Coordinates of C-alpha atoms and ligand atoms in Angstrom, one line a residue:
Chain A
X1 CA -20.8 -5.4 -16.2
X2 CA -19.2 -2.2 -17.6
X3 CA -15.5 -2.8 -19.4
X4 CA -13.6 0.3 -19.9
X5 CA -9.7 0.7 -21.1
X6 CA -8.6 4.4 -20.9
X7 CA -5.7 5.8 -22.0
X8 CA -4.1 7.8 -19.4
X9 CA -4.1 8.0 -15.6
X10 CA -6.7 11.0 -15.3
X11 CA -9.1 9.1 -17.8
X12 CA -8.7 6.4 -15.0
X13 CA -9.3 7.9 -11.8
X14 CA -12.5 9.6 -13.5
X15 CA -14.0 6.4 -14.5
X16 CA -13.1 5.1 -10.8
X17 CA -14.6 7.8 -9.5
X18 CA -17.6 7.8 -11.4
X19 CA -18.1 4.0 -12.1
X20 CA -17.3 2.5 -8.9
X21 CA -15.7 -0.3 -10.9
X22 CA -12.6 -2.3 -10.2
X23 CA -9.0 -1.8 -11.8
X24 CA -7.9 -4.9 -13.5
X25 CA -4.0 -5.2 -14.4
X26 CA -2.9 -8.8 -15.8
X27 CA -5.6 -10.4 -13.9
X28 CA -3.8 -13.8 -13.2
X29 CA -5.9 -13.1 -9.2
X30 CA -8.9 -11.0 -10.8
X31 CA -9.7 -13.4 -13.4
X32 CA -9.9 -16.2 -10.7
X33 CA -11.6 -14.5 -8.4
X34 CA -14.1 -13.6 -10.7
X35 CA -14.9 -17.0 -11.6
X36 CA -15.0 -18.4 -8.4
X37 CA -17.5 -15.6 -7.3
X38 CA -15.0 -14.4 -4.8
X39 CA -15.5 -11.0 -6.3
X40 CA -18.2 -9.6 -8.2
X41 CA -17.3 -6.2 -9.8
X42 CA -19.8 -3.7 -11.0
X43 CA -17.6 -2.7 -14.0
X44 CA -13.6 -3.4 -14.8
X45 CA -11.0 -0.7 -15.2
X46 CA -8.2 -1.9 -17.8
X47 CA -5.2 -0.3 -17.0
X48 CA -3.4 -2.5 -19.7
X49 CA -3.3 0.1 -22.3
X50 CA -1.8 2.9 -20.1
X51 CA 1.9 2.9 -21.2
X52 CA 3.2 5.5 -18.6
X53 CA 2.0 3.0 -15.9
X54 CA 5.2 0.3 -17.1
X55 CA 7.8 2.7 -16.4
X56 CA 10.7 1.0 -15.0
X57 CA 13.3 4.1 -14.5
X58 CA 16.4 5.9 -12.7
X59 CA 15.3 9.3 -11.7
X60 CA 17.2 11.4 -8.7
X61 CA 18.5 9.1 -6.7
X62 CA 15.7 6.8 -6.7
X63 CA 14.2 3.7 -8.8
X64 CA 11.1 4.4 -9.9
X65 CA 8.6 1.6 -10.9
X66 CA 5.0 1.7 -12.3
X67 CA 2.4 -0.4 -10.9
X68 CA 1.8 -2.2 -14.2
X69 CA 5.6 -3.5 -14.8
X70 CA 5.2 -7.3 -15.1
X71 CA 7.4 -9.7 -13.2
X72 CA 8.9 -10.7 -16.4
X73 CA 10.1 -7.3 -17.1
X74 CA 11.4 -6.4 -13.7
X75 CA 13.0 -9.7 -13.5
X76 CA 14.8 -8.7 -17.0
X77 CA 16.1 -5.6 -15.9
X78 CA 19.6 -4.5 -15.4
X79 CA 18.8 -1.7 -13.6
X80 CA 16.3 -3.8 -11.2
X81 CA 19.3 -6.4 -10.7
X82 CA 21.7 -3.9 -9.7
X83 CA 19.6 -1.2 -7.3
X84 CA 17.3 -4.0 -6.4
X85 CA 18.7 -7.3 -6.1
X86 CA 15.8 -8.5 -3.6
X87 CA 13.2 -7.7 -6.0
X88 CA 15.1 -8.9 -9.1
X89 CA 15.5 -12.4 -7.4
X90 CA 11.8 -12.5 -6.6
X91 CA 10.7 -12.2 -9.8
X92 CA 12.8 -15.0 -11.2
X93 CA 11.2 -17.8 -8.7
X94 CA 7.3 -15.6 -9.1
X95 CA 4.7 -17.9 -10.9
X96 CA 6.0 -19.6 -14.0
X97 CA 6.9 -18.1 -17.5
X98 CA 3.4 -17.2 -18.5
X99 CA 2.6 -15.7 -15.0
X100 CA 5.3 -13.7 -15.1
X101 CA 4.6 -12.2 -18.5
X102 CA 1.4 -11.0 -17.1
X103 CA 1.1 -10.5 -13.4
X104 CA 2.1 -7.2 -12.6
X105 CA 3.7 -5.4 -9.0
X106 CA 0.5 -3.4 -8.9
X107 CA -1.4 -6.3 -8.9
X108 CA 0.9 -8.1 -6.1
X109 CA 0.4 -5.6 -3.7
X110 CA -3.8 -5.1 -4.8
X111 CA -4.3 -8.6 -4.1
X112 CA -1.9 -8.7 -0.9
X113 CA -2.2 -12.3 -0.2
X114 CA 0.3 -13.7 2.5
X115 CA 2.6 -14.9 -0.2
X116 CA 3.0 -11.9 -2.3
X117 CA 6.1 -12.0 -3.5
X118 CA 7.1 -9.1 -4.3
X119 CA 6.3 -7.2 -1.4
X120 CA 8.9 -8.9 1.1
X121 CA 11.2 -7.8 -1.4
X122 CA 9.8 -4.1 -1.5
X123 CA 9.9 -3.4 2.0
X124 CA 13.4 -4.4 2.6
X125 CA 14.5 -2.0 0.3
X126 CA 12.5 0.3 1.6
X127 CA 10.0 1.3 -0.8
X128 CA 7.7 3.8 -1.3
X129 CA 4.3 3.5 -2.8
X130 CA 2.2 6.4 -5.2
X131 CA -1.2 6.5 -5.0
X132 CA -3.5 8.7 -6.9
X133 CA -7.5 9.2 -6.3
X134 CA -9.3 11.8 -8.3
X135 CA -8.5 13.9 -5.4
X136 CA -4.7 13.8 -5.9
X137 CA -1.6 11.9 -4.4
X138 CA -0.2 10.1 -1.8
X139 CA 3.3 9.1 -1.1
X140 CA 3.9 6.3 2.3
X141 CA 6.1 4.3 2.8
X142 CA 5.2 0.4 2.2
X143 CA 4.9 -0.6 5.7
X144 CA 2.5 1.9 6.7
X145 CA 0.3 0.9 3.7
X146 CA 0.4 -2.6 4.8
X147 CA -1.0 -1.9 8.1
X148 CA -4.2 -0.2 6.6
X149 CA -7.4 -2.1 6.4
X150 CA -9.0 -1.9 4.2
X151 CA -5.9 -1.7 1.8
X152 CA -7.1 0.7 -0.5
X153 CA -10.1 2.9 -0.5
X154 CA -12.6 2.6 -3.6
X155 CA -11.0 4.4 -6.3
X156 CA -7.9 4.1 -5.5
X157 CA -5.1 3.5 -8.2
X158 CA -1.8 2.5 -6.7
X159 CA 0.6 4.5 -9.9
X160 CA 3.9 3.0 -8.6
X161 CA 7.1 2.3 -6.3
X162 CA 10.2 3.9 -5.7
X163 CA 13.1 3.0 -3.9
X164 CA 15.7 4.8 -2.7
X165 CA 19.3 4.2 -4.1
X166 CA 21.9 4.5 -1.7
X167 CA 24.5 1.4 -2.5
X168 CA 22.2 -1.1 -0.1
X169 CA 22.8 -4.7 -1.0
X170 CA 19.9 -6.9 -1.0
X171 CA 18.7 -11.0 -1.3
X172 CA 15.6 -12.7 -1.3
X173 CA 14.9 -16.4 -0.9
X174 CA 11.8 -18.1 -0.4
X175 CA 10.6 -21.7 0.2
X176 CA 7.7 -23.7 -1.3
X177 CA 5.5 -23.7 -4.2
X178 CA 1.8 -22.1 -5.0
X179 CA -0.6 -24.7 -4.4
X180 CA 1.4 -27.9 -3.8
X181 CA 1.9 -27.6 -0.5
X182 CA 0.7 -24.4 0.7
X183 CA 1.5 -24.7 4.6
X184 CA 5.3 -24.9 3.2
X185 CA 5.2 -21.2 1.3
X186 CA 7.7 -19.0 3.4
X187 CA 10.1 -16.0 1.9
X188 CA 12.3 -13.7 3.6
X189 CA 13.8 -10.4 2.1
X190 CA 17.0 -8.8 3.6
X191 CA 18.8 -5.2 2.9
X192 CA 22.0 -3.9 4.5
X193 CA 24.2 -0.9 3.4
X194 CA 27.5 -2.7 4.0
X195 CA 30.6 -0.2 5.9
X196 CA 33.5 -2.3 5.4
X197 CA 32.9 -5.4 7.6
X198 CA 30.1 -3.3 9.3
X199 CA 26.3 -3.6 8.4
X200 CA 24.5 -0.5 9.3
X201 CA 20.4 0.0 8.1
X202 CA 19.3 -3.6 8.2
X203 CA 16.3 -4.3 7.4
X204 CA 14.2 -7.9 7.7
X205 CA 10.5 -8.7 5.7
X206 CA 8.7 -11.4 6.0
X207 CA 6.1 -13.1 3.8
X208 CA 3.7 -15.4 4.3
X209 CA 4.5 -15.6 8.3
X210 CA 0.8 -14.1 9.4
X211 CA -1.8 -12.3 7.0
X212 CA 0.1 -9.8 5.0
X213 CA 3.7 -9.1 4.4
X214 CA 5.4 -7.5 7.2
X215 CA 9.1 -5.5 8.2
X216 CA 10.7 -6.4 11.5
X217 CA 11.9 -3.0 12.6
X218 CA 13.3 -5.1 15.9
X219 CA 15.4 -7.2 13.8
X220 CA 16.3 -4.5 11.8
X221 CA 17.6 -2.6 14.8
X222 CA 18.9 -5.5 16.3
X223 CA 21.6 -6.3 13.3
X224 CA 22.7 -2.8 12.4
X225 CA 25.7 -1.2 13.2
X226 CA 27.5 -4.4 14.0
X227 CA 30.1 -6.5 12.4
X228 CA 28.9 -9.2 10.0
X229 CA 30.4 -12.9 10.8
X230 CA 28.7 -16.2 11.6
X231 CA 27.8 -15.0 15.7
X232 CA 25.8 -12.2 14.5
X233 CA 24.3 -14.3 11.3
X234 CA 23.1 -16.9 14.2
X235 CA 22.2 -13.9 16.3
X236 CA 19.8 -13.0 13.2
X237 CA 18.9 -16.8 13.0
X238 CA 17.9 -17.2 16.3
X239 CA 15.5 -14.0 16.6
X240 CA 13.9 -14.6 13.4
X241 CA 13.0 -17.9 14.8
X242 CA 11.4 -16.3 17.6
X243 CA 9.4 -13.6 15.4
X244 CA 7.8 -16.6 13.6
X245 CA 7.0 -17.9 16.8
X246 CA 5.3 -15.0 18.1
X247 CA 3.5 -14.2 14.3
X248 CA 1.9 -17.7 14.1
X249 CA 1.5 -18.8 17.7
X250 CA -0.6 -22.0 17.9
X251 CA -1.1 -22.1 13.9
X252 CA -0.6 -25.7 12.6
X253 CA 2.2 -24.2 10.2
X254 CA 4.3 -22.9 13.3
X255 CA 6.7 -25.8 14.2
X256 CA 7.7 -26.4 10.6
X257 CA 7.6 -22.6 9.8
X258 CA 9.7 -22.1 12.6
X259 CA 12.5 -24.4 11.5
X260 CA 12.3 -23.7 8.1
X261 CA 12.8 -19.6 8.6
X262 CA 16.2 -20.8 9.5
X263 CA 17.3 -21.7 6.5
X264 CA 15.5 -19.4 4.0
X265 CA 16.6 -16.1 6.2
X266 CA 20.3 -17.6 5.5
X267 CA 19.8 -17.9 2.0
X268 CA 18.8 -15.2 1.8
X269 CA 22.0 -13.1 3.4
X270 CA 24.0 -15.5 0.9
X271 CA 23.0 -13.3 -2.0
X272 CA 24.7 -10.4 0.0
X273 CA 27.6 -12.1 1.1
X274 CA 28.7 -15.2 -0.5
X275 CA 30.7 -16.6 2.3
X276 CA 28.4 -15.9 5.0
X277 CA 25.6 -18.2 4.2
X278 CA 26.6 -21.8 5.5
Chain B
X1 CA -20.2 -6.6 -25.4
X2 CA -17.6 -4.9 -26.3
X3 CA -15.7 -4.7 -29.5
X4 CA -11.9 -5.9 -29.9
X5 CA -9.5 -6.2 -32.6
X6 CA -7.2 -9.0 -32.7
X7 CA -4.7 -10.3 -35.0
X8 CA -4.9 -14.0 -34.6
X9 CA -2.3 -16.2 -36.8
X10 CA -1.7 -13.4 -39.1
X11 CA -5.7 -13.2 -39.7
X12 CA -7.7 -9.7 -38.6
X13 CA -10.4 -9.8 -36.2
X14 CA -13.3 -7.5 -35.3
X15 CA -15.1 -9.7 -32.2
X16 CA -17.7 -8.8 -29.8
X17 CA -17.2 -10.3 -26.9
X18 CA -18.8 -10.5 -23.2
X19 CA -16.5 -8.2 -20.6
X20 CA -15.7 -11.2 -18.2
X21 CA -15.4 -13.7 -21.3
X22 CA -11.9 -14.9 -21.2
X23 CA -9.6 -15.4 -24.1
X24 CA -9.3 -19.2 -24.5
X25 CA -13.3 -18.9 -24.1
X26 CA -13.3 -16.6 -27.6
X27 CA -10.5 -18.3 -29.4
X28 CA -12.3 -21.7 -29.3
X29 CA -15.8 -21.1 -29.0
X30 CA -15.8 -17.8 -31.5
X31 CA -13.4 -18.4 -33.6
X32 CA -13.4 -22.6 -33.5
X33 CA -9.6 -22.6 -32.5
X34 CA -10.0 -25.7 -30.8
X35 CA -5.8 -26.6 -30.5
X36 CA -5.8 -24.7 -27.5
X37 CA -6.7 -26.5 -24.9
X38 CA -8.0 -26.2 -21.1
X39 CA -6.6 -28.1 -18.6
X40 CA -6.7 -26.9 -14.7
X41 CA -8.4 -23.2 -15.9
X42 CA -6.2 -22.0 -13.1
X43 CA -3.1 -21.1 -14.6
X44 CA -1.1 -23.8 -13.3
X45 CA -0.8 -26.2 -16.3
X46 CA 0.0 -24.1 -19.2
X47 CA -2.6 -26.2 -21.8
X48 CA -3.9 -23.1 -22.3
X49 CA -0.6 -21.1 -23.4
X50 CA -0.9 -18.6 -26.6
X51 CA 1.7 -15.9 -27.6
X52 CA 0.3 -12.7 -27.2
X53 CA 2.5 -9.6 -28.5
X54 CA 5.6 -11.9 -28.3
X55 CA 5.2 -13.3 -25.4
X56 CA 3.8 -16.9 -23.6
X57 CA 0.6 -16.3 -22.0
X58 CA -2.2 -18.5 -19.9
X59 CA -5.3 -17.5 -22.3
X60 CA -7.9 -18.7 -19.2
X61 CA -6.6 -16.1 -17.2
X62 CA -6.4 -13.1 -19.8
X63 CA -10.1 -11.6 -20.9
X64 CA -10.4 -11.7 -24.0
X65 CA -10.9 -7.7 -24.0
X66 CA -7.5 -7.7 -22.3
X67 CA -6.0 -8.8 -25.6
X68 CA -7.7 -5.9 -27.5
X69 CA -5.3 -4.7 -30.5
X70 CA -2.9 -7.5 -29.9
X71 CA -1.2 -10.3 -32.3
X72 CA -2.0 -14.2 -30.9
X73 CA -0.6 -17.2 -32.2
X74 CA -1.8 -20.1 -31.1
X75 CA -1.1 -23.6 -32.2
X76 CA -3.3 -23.2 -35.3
X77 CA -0.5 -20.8 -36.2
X78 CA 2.5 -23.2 -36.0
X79 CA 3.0 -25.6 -38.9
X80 CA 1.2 -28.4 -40.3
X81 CA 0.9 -31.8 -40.8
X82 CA 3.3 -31.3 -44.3
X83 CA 5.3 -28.9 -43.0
X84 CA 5.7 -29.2 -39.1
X85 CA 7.6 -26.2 -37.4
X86 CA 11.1 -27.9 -36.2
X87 CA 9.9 -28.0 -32.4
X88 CA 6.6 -30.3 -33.5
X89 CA 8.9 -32.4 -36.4
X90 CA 11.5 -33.2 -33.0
X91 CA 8.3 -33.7 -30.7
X92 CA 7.2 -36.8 -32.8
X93 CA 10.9 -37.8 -33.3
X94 CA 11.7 -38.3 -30.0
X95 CA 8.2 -39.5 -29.1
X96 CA 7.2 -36.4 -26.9
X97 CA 3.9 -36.6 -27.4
X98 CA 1.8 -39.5 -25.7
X99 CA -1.6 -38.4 -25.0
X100 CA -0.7 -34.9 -26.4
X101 CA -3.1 -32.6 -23.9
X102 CA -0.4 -30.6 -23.2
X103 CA 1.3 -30.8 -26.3
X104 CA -0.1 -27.4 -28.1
X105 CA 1.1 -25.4 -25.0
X106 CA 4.1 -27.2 -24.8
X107 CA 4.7 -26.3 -28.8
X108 CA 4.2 -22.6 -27.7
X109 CA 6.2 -22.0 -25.1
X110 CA 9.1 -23.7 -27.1
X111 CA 8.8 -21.4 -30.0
X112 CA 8.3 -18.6 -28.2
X113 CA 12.0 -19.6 -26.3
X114 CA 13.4 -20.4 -29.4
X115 CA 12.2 -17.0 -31.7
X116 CA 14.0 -15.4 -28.9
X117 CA 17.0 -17.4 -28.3
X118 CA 18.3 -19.6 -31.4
X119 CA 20.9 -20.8 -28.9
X120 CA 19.2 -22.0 -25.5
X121 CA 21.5 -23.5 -22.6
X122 CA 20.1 -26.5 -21.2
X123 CA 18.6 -24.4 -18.0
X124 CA 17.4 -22.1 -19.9
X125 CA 15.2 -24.2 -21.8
X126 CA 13.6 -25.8 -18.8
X127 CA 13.1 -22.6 -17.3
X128 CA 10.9 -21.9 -20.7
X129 CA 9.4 -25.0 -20.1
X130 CA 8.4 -24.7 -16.4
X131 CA 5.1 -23.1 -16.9
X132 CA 3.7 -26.5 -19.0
X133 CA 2.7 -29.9 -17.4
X134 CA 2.6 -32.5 -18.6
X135 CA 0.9 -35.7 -17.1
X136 CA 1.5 -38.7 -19.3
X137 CA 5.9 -38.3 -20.6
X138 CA 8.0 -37.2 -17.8
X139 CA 9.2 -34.7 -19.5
X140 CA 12.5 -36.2 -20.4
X141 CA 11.8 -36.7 -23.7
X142 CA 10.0 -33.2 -24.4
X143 CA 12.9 -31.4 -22.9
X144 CA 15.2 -33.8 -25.4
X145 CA 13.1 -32.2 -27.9
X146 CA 13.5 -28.6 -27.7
X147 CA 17.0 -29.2 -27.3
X148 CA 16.9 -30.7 -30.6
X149 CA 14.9 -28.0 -32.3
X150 CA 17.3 -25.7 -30.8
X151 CA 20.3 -27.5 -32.4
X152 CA 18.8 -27.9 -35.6
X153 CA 17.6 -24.0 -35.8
X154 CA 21.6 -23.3 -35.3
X155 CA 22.8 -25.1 -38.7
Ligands
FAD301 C1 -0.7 -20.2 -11.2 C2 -0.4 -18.9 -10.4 C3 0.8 -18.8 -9.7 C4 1.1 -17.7 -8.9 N1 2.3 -17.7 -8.3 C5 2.6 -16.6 -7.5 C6 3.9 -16.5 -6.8 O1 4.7 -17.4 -6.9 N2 4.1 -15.4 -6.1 C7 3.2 -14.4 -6.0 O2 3.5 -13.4 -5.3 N3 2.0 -14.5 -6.6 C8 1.7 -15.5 -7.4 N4 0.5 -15.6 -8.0 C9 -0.6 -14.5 -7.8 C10 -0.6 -13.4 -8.8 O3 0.0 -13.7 -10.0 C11 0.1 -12.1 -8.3 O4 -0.5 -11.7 -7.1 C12 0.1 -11.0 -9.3 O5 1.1 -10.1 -8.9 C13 -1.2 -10.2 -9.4 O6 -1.0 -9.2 -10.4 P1 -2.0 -9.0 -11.6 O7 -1.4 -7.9 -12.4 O8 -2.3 -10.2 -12.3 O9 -3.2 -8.4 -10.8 P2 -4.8 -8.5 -11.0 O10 -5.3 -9.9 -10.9 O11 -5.2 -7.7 -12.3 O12 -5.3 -7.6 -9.8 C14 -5.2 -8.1 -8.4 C15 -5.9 -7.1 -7.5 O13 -5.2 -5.9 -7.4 C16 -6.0 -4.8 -7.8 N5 -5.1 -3.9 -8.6 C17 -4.3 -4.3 -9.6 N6 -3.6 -3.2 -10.1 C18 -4.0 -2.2 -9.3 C19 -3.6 -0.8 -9.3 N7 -2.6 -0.3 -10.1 N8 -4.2 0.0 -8.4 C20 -5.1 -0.4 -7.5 N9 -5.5 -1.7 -7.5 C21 -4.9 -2.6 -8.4 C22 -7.1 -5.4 -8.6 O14 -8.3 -4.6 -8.5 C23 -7.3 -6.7 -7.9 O15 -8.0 -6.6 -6.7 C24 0.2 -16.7 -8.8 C25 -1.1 -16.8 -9.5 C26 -1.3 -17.9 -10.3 C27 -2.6 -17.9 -11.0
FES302 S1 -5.8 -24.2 -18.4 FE1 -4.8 -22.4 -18.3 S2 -3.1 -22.8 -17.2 FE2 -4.2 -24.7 -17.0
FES303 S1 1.3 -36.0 -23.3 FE1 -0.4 -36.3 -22.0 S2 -0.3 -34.5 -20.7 FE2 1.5 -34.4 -21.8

């Protein structure tokens, strides 16, 4: 196996291009996988030593993230905590300490397991994602990334996020730990720009409700434009419940997914507004 | 193989290690660090926790080409038996050590809170410490023990 570590983004795509091998970030899911034989990659790409790629930055009305910003560091910033709450909060429950340190955003959405944290959080802020080939760029939104298959194509370097800045207010909550119980993991990210007691632009992500982190577009439309109190916070309750429902159908996790959604989608509007989340 | 340079414990390093060889696998078996320890090998424990660059890591989920140009302590690097860094010294005070697997990442990741932060607030050293189990104390008496490294740091 072939181990390269360029210096910049161009050096990168080349090798990808040419190499076929696989981009490695912090590698707390590569380095697993590779031992358990889950993966077995021709050559690694080290994007570690690529400083433009840990960019975390304010530019024209939008946040602008690259893929190889750790949890840790996201979770430290101030400008993450106040034009990103949702995020912010995920990275302060992600891993542990030493996870954090190395496990990067890029690397959350590469590996795109149900319980990514960090993309619930993403796409209810509604978040962008660069990608670069040899061949040049492309800018989606998250959702529509999420509902390719396969993710990414060979050779394919996801460069960054950015998220739009327009005053939303955002929480995140999730339930359950990594391994100890794994039927139990469940997270819900919520964003609203608040008019007065009106919430217009809501929007609802789930993770690990089905195989990948997903946006409710329903909900979404479902809460916006109305006043926020407790009858519309049951409202939202009561439909989220049925969207688990529908996502895990006769899955052993449903019953007990379906009660607990109650609780972590109200937590999760907490963050926004204090009061509301009884 | 590939060629790294590390700065382990204030010592250079020129090693030529295997591209999927992993960090813990080169600090003990190439360079005979054998304080860090492995426990799950699945980042859950935190036995195997180094500082890298100035910050806690899991070394058996880094390669050890990962850490190419980077400055590692590990537990080799922290005191000794005459002259114990504060956080060991209150470890064997308070008895936080029983069959002391975890202890060398515990040692770690308490340093590494306390180069940081002289003046840790009770949460904020168990957040520092939530990365590291421990099987055998409870961890009563090892959180009582940063807390008293931390206090004796501040006279
Ligand atoms: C003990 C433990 C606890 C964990 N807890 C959590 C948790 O609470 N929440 C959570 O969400 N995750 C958790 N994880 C999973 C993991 O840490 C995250 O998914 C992390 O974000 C992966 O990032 P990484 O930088 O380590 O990626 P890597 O392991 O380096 O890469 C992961 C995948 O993404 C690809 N990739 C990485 N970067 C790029 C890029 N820029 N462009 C294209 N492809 C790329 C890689 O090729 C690989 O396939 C945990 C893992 C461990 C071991
Ligand atoms: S051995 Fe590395 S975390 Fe357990
Ligand atoms: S002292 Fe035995 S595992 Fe902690």
């Amino acid at each position: 196996m072939k181990y390269f570590q360029p210096q910049s983004v161009e050096e990168a795509l080349e090798l990808a291009y040419t190499s076929e091998a696989t981009f490695l970030a912090g590698g707390t899911d590569l380095v697993l996988h590779m031992r358990t034989g889950k993966v077995q990659p021709l050559g690694l790409i080290d994007l570690g030593k690529i400083s433009v790629l840990r960019e975390i930055k304010e530019i024209e009305g939008s946040l602008e993230i690259g893929s190889m910003a750790t949890f840790a560091e996201l979770g430290k910033s101030e400008l993450v905590f106040r034009k990103a709450h949702a995020l912010w909060q995920a990275c302060q429950t992600m891993g542990s300490p030493q996870i954090r340190n190395q496990a990067t955003i890029g690397g959350n959405l590469g590996n795109c397991s149900p319980a990514a944290d960090g993309l619930p959080a993403l796409l209810a802020l509604g978040a962008e994602v660069c990608l670069s080939t040899k061949a040049g760029n492309e800018i989606l939104p998250l959702e529509s990334l999420l509902s390719r298959t396969p993710l990414l194509e060979q050779g394919t370097l996801i460069r960054g996020f950015r998220i739009p800045i327009n005053g939303q207010k955002s929480g995140f909550a999730k339930l359950g730990r990594r391994k100890a119980l794994a039927i139990a993991r469940l997270s819900v990210a919520v964003s609203v720009e608040m008019n007065g007691s009106r919430i217009d632009n809501v929007r609802v992500a789930l993770g690990a409700v089905g195989r990948r982190a997903f946006l409710s577009e329903a909900l979404g439309q479902e809460l916006s434009g109305q006043e926020l109190n407790n009858e519309l916070l049951e409202k939202g309750v009561l439909e989220v419940q049925r969207i688990v429902r529908e996502a895990l159908g006769t899955r052993a996790s449903a019953p007990y997914k379906r009660v607990a959604v109650a609780g972590v989608f109200r937590e999760a509007l907490a963050t926004i507004i204090p009061e509301g989340g009884k | 193989m590939i060629e790294i340079k590390l700065v382990v414990n204030e010592k250079p390093y020129n090693l030529n290690v295997e591209p999927s060889e992993r960090l813990i696998d080169a600090l003990r078996n190439r360079l005979g660090l054998l304080g860090t320890k492995e426990g799950c090998g699945e980042g859950e424990c935190g036995a195997c926790t180094i500082i890298m660059d100035g910050k806690t890591v899991n070394s058996c989920l880094v390669l050890a080409a990962q850490a190419n140009g980077s400055v590692l302590t590990t537990i080799e690097g922290v005191g000794n038996r005459r002259s114990p860094h504060p956080v060991q010294k209150a470890f064997v005070e308070v008895g936080a050590v029983q069959c002391g697997f975890c202890t060398p990442g515990m040692v770690l990741s308490a340093k590494n809170l306390l180069d940081k932060n002289s003046h840790p607030s009770e949460s904020e050293i168990g957040v520092a410490m939530s990365g590291n189990l421990c099987r055998c104390t409870g961890y009563d008496k090892i959180l009582r023990a940063v807390k008293i490294a931390a206090e004796e740091g501040k006279q």
